[in-house]
Coordinates of C-alpha atoms in Angstrom, one line a residue:
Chain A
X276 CA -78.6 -29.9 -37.6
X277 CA -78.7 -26.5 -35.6
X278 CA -80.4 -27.4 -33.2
X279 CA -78.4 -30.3 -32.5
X280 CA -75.3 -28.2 -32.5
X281 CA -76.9 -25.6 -29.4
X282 CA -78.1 -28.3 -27.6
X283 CA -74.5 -30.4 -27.9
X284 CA -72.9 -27.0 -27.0
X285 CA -75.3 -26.5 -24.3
X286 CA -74.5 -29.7 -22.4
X287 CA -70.7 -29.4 -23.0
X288 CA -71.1 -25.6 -21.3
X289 CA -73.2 -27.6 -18.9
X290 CA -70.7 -30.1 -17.6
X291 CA -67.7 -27.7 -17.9
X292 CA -69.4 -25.8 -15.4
X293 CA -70.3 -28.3 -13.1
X294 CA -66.5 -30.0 -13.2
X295 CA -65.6 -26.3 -12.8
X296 CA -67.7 -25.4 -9.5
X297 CA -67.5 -28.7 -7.9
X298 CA -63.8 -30.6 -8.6
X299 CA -61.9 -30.8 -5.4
X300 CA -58.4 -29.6 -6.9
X301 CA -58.8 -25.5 -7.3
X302 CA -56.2 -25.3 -10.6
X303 CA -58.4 -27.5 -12.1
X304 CA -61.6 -26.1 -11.1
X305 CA -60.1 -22.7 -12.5
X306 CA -59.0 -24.3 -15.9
X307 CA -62.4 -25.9 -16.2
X308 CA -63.7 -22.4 -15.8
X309 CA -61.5 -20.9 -18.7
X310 CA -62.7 -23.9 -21.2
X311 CA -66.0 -23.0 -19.8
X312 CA -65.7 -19.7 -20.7
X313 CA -64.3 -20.0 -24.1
X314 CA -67.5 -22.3 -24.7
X315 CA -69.7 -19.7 -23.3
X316 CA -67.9 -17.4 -26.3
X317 CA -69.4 -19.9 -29.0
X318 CA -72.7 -20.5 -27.1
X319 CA -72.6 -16.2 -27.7
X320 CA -71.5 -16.7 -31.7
X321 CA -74.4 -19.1 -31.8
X322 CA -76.6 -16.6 -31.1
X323 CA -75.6 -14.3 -33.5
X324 CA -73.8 -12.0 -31.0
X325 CA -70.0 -11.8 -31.9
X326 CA -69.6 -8.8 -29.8
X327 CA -70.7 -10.4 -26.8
X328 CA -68.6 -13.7 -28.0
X329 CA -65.4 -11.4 -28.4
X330 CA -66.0 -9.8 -24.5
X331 CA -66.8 -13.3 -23.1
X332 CA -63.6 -14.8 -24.7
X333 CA -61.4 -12.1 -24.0
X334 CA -62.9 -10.8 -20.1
X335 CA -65.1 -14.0 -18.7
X336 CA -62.4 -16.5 -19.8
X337 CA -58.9 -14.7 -20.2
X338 CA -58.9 -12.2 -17.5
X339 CA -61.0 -13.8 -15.1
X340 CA -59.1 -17.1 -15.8
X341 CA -55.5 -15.1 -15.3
X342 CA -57.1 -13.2 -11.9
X343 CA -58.5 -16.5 -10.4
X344 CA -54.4 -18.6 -11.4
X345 CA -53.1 -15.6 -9.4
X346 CA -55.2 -15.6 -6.5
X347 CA -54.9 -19.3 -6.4
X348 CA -51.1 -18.6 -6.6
X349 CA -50.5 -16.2 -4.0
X350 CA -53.1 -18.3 -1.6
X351 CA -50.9 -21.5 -2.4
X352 CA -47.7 -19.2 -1.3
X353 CA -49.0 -18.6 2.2
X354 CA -50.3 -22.5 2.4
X355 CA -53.9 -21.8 1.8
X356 CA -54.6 -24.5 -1.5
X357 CA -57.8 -23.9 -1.9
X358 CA -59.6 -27.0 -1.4
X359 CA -63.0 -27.4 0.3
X360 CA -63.9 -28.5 3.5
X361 CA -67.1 -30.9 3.2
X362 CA -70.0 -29.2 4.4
X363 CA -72.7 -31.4 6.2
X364 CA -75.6 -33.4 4.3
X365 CA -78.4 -31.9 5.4
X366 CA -77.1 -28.5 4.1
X367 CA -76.3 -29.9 1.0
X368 CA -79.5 -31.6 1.1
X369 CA -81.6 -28.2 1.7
X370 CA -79.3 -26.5 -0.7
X371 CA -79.9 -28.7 -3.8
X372 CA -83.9 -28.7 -3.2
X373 CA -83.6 -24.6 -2.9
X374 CA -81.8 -24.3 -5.9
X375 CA -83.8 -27.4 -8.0
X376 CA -87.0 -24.9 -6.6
X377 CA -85.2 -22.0 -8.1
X378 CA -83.9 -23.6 -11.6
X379 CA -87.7 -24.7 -12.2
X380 CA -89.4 -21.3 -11.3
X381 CA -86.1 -19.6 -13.4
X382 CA -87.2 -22.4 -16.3
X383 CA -90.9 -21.5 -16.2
X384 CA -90.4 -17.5 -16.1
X385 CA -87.9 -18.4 -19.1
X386 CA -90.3 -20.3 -21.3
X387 CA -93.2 -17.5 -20.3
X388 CA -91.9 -14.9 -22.3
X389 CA -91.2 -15.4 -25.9
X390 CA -87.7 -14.9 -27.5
X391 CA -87.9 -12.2 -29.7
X392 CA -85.5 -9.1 -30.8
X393 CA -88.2 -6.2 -30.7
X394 CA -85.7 -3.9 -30.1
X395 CA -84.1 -4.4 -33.1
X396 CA -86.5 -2.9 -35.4
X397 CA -86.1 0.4 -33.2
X398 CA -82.4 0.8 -33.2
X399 CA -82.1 -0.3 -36.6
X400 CA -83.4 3.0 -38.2
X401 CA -81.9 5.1 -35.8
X402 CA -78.0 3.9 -37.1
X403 CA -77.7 6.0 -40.2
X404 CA -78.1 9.0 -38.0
X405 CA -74.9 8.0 -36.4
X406 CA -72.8 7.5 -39.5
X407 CA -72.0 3.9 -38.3
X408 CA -73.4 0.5 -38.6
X409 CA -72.5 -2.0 -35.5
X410 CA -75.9 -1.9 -33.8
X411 CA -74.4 -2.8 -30.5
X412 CA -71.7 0.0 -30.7
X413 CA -74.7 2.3 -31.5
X414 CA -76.5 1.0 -28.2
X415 CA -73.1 1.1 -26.3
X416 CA -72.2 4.6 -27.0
X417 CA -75.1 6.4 -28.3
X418 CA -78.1 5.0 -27.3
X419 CA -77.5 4.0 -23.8
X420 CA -74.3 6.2 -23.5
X421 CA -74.9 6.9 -19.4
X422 CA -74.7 3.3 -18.6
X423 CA -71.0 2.9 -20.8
X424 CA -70.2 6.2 -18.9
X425 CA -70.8 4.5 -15.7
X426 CA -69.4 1.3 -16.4
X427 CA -65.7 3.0 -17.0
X428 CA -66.2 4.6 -13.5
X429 CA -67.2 1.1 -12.1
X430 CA -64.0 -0.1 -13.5
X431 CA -62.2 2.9 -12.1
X432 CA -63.4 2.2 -8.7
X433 CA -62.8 -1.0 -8.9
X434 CA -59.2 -0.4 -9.1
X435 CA -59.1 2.7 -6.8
X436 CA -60.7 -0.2 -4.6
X437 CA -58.3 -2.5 -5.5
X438 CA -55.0 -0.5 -4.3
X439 CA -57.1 0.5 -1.3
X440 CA -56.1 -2.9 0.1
X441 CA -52.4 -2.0 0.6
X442 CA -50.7 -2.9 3.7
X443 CA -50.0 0.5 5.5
X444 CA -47.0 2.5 5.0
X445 CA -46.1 0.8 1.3
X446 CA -48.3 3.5 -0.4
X447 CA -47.7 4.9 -3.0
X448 CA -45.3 1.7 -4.6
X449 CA -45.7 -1.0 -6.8
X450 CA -47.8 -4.1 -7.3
X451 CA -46.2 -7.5 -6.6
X452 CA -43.7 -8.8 -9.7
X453 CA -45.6 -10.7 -11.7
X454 CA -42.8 -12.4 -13.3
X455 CA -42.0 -16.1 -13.6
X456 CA -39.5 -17.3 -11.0
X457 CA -38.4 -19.7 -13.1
X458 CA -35.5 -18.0 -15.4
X459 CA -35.9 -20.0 -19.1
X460 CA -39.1 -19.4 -18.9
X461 CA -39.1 -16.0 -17.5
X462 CA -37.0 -15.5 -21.2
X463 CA -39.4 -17.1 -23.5
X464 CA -42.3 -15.5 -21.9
X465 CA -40.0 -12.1 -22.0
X466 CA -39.5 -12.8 -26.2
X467 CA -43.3 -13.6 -26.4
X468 CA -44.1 -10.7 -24.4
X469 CA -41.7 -8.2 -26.5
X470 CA -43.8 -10.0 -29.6
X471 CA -47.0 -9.6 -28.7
X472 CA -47.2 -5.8 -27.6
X473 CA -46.6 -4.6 -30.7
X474 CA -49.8 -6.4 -32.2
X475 CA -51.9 -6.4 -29.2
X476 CA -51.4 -2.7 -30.1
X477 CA -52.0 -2.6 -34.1
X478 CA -55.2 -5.6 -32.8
X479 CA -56.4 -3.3 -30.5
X480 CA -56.5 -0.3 -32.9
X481 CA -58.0 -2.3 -35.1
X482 CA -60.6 -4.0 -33.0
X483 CA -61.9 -0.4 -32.3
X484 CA -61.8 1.1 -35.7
X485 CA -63.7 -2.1 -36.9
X486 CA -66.0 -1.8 -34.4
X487 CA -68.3 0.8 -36.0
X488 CA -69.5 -1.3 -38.6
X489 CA -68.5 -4.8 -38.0
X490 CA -67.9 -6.5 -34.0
X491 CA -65.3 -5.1 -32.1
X492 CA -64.9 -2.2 -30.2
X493 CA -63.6 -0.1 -27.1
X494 CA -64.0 -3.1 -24.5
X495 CA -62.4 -5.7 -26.7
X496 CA -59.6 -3.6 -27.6
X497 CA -59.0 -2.6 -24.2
X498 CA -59.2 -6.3 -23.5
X499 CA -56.0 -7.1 -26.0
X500 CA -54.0 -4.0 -24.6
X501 CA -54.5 -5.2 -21.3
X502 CA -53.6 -9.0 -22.6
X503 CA -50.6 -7.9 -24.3
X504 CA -49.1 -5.8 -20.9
X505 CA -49.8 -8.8 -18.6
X506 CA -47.8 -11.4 -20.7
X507 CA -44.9 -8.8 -21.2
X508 CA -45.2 -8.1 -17.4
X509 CA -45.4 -12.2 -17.4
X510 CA -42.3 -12.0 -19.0
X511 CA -40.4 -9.5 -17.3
X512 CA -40.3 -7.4 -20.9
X513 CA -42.2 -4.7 -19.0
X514 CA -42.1 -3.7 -15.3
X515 CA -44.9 -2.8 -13.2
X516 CA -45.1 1.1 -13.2
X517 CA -45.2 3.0 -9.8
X518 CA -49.2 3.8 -8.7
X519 CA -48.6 7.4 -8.8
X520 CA -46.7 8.0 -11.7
X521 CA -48.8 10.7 -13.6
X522 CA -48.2 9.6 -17.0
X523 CA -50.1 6.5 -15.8
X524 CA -53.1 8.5 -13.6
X525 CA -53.3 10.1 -17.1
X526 CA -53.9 6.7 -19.4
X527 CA -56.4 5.5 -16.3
X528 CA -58.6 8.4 -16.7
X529 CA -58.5 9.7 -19.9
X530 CA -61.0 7.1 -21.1
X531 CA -63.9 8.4 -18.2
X532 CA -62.7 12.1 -18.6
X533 CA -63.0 12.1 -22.4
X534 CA -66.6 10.7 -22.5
X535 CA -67.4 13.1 -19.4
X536 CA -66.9 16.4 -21.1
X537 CA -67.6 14.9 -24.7
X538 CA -70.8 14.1 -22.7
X539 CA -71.1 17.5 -21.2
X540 CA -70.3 19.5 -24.8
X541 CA -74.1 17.9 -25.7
X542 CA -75.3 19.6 -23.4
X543 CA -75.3 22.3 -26.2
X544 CA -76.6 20.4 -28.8
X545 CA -80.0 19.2 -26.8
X546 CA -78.6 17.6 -23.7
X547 CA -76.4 15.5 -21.6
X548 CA -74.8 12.9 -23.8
X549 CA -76.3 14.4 -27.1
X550 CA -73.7 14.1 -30.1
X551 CA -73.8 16.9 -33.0
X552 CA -75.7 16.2 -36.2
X553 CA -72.9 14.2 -38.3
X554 CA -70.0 14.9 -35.7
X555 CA -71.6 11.6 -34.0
X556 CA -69.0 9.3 -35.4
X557 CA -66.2 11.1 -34.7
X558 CA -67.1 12.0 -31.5
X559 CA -67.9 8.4 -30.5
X560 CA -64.4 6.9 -32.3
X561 CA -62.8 9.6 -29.8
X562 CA -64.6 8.6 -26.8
X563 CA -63.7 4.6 -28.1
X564 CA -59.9 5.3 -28.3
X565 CA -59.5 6.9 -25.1
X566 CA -61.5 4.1 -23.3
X567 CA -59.6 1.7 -25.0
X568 CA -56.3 3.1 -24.0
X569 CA -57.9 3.3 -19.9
X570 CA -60.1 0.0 -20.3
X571 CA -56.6 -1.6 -21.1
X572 CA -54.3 -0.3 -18.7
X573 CA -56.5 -0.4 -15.7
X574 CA -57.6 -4.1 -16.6
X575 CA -54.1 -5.0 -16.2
X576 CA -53.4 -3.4 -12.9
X577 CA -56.1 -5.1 -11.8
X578 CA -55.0 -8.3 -12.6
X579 CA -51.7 -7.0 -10.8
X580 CA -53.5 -6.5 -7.8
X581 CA -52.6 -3.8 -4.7
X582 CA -48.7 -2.6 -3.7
X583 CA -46.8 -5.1 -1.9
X584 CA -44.3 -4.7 0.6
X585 CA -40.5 -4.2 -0.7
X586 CA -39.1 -3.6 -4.5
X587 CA -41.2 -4.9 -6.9
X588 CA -39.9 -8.7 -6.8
X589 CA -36.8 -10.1 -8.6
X590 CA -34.2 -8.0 -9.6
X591 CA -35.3 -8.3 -13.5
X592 CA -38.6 -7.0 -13.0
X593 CA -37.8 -3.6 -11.9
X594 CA -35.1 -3.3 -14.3
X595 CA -37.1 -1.3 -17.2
X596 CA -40.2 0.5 -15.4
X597 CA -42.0 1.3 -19.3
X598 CA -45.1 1.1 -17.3
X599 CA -48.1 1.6 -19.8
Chain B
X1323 CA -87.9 -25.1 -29.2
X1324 CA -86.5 -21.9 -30.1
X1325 CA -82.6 -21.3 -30.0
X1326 CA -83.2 -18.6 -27.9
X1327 CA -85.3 -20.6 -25.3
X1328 CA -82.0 -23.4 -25.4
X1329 CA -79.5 -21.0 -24.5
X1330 CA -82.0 -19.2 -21.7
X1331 CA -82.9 -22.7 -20.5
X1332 CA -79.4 -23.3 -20.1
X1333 CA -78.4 -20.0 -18.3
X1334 CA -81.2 -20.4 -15.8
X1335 CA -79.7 -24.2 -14.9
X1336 CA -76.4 -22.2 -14.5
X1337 CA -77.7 -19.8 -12.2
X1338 CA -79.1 -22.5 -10.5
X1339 CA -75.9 -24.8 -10.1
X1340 CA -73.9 -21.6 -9.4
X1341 CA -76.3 -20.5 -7.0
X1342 CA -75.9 -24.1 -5.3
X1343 CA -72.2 -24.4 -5.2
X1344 CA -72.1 -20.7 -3.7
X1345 CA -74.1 -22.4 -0.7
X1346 CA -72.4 -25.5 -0.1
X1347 CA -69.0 -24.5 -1.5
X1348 CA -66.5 -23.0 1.7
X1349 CA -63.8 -21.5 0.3
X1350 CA -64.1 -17.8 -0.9
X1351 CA -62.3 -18.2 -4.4
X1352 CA -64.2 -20.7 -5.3
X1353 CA -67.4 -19.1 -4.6
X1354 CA -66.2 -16.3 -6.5
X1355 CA -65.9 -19.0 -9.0
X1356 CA -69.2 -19.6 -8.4
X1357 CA -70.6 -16.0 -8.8
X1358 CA -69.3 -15.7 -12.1
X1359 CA -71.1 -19.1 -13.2
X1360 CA -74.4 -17.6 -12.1
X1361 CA -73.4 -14.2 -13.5
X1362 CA -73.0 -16.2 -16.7
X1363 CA -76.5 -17.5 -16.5
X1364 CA -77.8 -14.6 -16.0
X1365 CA -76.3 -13.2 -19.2
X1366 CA -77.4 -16.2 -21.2
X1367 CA -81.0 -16.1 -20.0
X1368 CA -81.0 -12.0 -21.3
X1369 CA -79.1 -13.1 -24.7
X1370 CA -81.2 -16.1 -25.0
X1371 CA -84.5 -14.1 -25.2
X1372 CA -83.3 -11.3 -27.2
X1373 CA -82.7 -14.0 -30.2
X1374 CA -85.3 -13.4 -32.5
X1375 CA -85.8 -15.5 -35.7
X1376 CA -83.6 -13.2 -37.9
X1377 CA -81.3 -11.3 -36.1
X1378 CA -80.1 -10.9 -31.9
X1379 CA -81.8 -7.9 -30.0
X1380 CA -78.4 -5.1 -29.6
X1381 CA -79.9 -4.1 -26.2
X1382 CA -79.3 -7.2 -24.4
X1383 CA -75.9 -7.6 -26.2
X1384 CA -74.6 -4.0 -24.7
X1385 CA -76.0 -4.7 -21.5
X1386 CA -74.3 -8.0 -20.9
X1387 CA -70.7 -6.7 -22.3
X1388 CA -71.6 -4.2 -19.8
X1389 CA -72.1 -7.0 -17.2
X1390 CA -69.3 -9.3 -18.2
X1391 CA -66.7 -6.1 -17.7
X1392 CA -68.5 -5.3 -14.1
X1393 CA -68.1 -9.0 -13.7
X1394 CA -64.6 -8.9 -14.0
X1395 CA -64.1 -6.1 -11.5
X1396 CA -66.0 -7.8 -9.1
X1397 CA -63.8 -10.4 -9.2
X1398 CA -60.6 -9.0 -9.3
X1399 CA -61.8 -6.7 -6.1
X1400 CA -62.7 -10.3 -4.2
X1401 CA -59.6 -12.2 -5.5
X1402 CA -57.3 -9.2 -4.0
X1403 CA -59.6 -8.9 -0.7
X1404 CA -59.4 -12.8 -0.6
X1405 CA -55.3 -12.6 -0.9
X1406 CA -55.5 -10.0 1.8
X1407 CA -57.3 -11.7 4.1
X1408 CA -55.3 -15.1 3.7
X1409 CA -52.0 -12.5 4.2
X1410 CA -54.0 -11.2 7.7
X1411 CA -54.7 -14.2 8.9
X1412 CA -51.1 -15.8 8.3
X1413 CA -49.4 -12.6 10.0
X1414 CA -51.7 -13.2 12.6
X1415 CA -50.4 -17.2 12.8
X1416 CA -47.1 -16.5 12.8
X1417 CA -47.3 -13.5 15.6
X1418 CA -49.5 -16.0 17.8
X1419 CA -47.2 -19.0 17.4
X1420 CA -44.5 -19.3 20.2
X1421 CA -42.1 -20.6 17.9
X1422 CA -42.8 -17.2 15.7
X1423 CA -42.7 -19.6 12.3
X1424 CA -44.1 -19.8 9.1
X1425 CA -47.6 -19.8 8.3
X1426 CA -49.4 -22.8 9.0
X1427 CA -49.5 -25.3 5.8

């Protein structure tokens, strides 16, 4: 029954991806990749790993899904749609051999190496020490803190990165208007938008409270925030703030700052990264709050994309500049 | 057949048909599209063998949240360098074009 159910789910991911990479029209090809996404997501649940399902949903499907629509957008509005060129058989040819080759050494290094969660048994004994029982979390930011602690610089650069790709002389403004030209719906996405913050906010302190003990945590909340500004800013019920306001410089680094010198106080305790005996908890709830509160915000301005030329867009956007 | 050895099976055949359309594919968003696929594999192939008969190895499971949020800032760095480029080469077009018009459809 099971086993039925993976390998059902495993075709479907199968042919989503392959309708995905290889339909001609690219708003197609990009909403076969969200419903391949979101089947990833219960590929993920079927293996028992909900955190993993939640980032997948939220970050492989929804935010990759809303960056990919916007690229395809702004291409389609300088007359670029996206489509594909055919390239020449014999590439094709030597391409699908190469990559048969590659599948069938990839399939025998798979079946090589049994499935098995080893490392289980040694984090398992380890959690109590940290006062909390989400094993993940306890790999995440305890166990393999440095790698979390790079990660939020990755995401940092990425958007320092990001910005760096503004036209000379509009530095420092604001990222296009993402705002729906078309007024109605500019006003229900506006309502939806003024509706969702709220919960994204109460979801996302939720998601990171919960994630101690059960799946959640600081990536997945920062996922909702970052959801819940984009379709305000969809809507219009937020604008885009300026890239150097402080308040905002603040919310993009606090996340990376907080985990910095958190990580930097163990150096008293026995080194880099080290929490105090039964202060672990608290100290990893603050470093999850504050990445939360950066993951989210700098998620969306990525999604924004770099400052554009002239005042942010239609009149309506600029109107309330909230920001985050 | 394990479970685990399903989903790896089927992230390796991901890689593979990302790694395909990457090659034959033209356009840079959709070969971004494509990277993702085989960035999916990838983290299928890693969950896949940390599925044990009782419970899912937590290492794998950080380190591909870890990978799906890199993922996503690989992408939204190409999707704006893509945009830029496509604005490049249209201000380019319309300079070049006697008639000084729009971008070419």
């Amino acid at each position: 029954m099971t086993a039925a159910f993976d390998i059902i789910l495993c075709l479907l991911i199968l042919g989503t991806a392959g309708i995905a990479l290889f339909v001609r029209d690219a708003l197609a090809a990009i909403a076969f990749f969200i419903a391949f996404g979101n089947l990833l997501g219960l590929a993920w649940l079927g293996l028992d790993a909900v955190n993993v399902a939640l980032a997948e949903i939220a970050l492989g499907a929804g935010v990759t899904g809303v960056l990919l629509i916007l690229a395809r957008a702004r291409l389609l509005a300088l007359g670029d749609d996206a489509t594909c060129a055919d390239t020449s058989a014999w590439l094709r040819a030597g391409a699908l051999a190469a990559c048969a080759g590659f599948v069938l050494l990839l399939a025998a290094a798979v079946l090589s190496i049994p499935a098995e969660s080893g490392l289980d048994r040694a984090v398992a004994p380890l959690m109590p020490g940290l006062g909390i029982e989400n094993r993940v979390t306890g790999v995440l930011l305890a166990f393999r803190a440095y790698d979390t602690l790079l990660e939020s610089f990755v995401l940092l650069g990425a958007l320092v990165a990001v910005w760096s790709l503004a036209p000379a002389g509009v530095w420092p403004g604001r990222p296009a208007d993402l705002g729906m030209a078309d007024g109605p719906m500019r006003r229900v996405a506006g309502s939806f938008g003024r509706f969702l913050l709220p919960v994204a906010l109460v979801m996302a302190t939720y998601l990171v409270w919960a994630g101690s003990d059960v799946p959640g945590g600081a990536f997945q909340a920062g996922t909702v925030l970052a959801g819940g500004l984009m379709v305000s800013a969809i809507g219009g019920a937020i604008g885009l703030p300026r890239s150097d306001l402080p308040g905002l410089r603040v919310a993009l680094v606090l996340g990376p700052l907080v985990f910095l010198l958190i990580g930097l106080a163990g150096t008293g305790f026995g080194g880099f990264l080290v929490y105090p005996q039964g202060l672990a908890k608290a100290a990893i709830l603050a470093i999850e709050y504050s990445l939360a509160l950066s993951i989210g915000a700098t998620l969306a301005l990525l999604v924004a994309g770099p400052n554009v030329i002239g005042p942010a867009g239609p009149a309506g956007g600029a109107g309330r500049n909230s920001g985050c | 057949m394990v479970t685990g050895h399903v989903y790896a099976l089927t992230g390796a055949i991901l890689a593979g048909l990302g790694l395909f359309a990457f090659i034959i594919l033209r356009h840079p968003l959709r070969q971004l599209l494509a990277i993702n696929v085989v960035g999916a594999g990838i983290f299928l192939i890693l969950g896949g063998l940390g599925r044990g008969p009782d419970a899912t190895d937590p290492l794998p499971q950080a380190l591909v949240i870890t990978g799906i949020v890199v993922a996503v800032a690989l992408t939204a760095f190409g999707a704006a360098m893509i945009v830029r480029l496509a604005e490049a080469r249209a201000a380019t077009n319309a300079a070049t074009r006697p008639d000084g018009g729009k971008p070419v459809p």
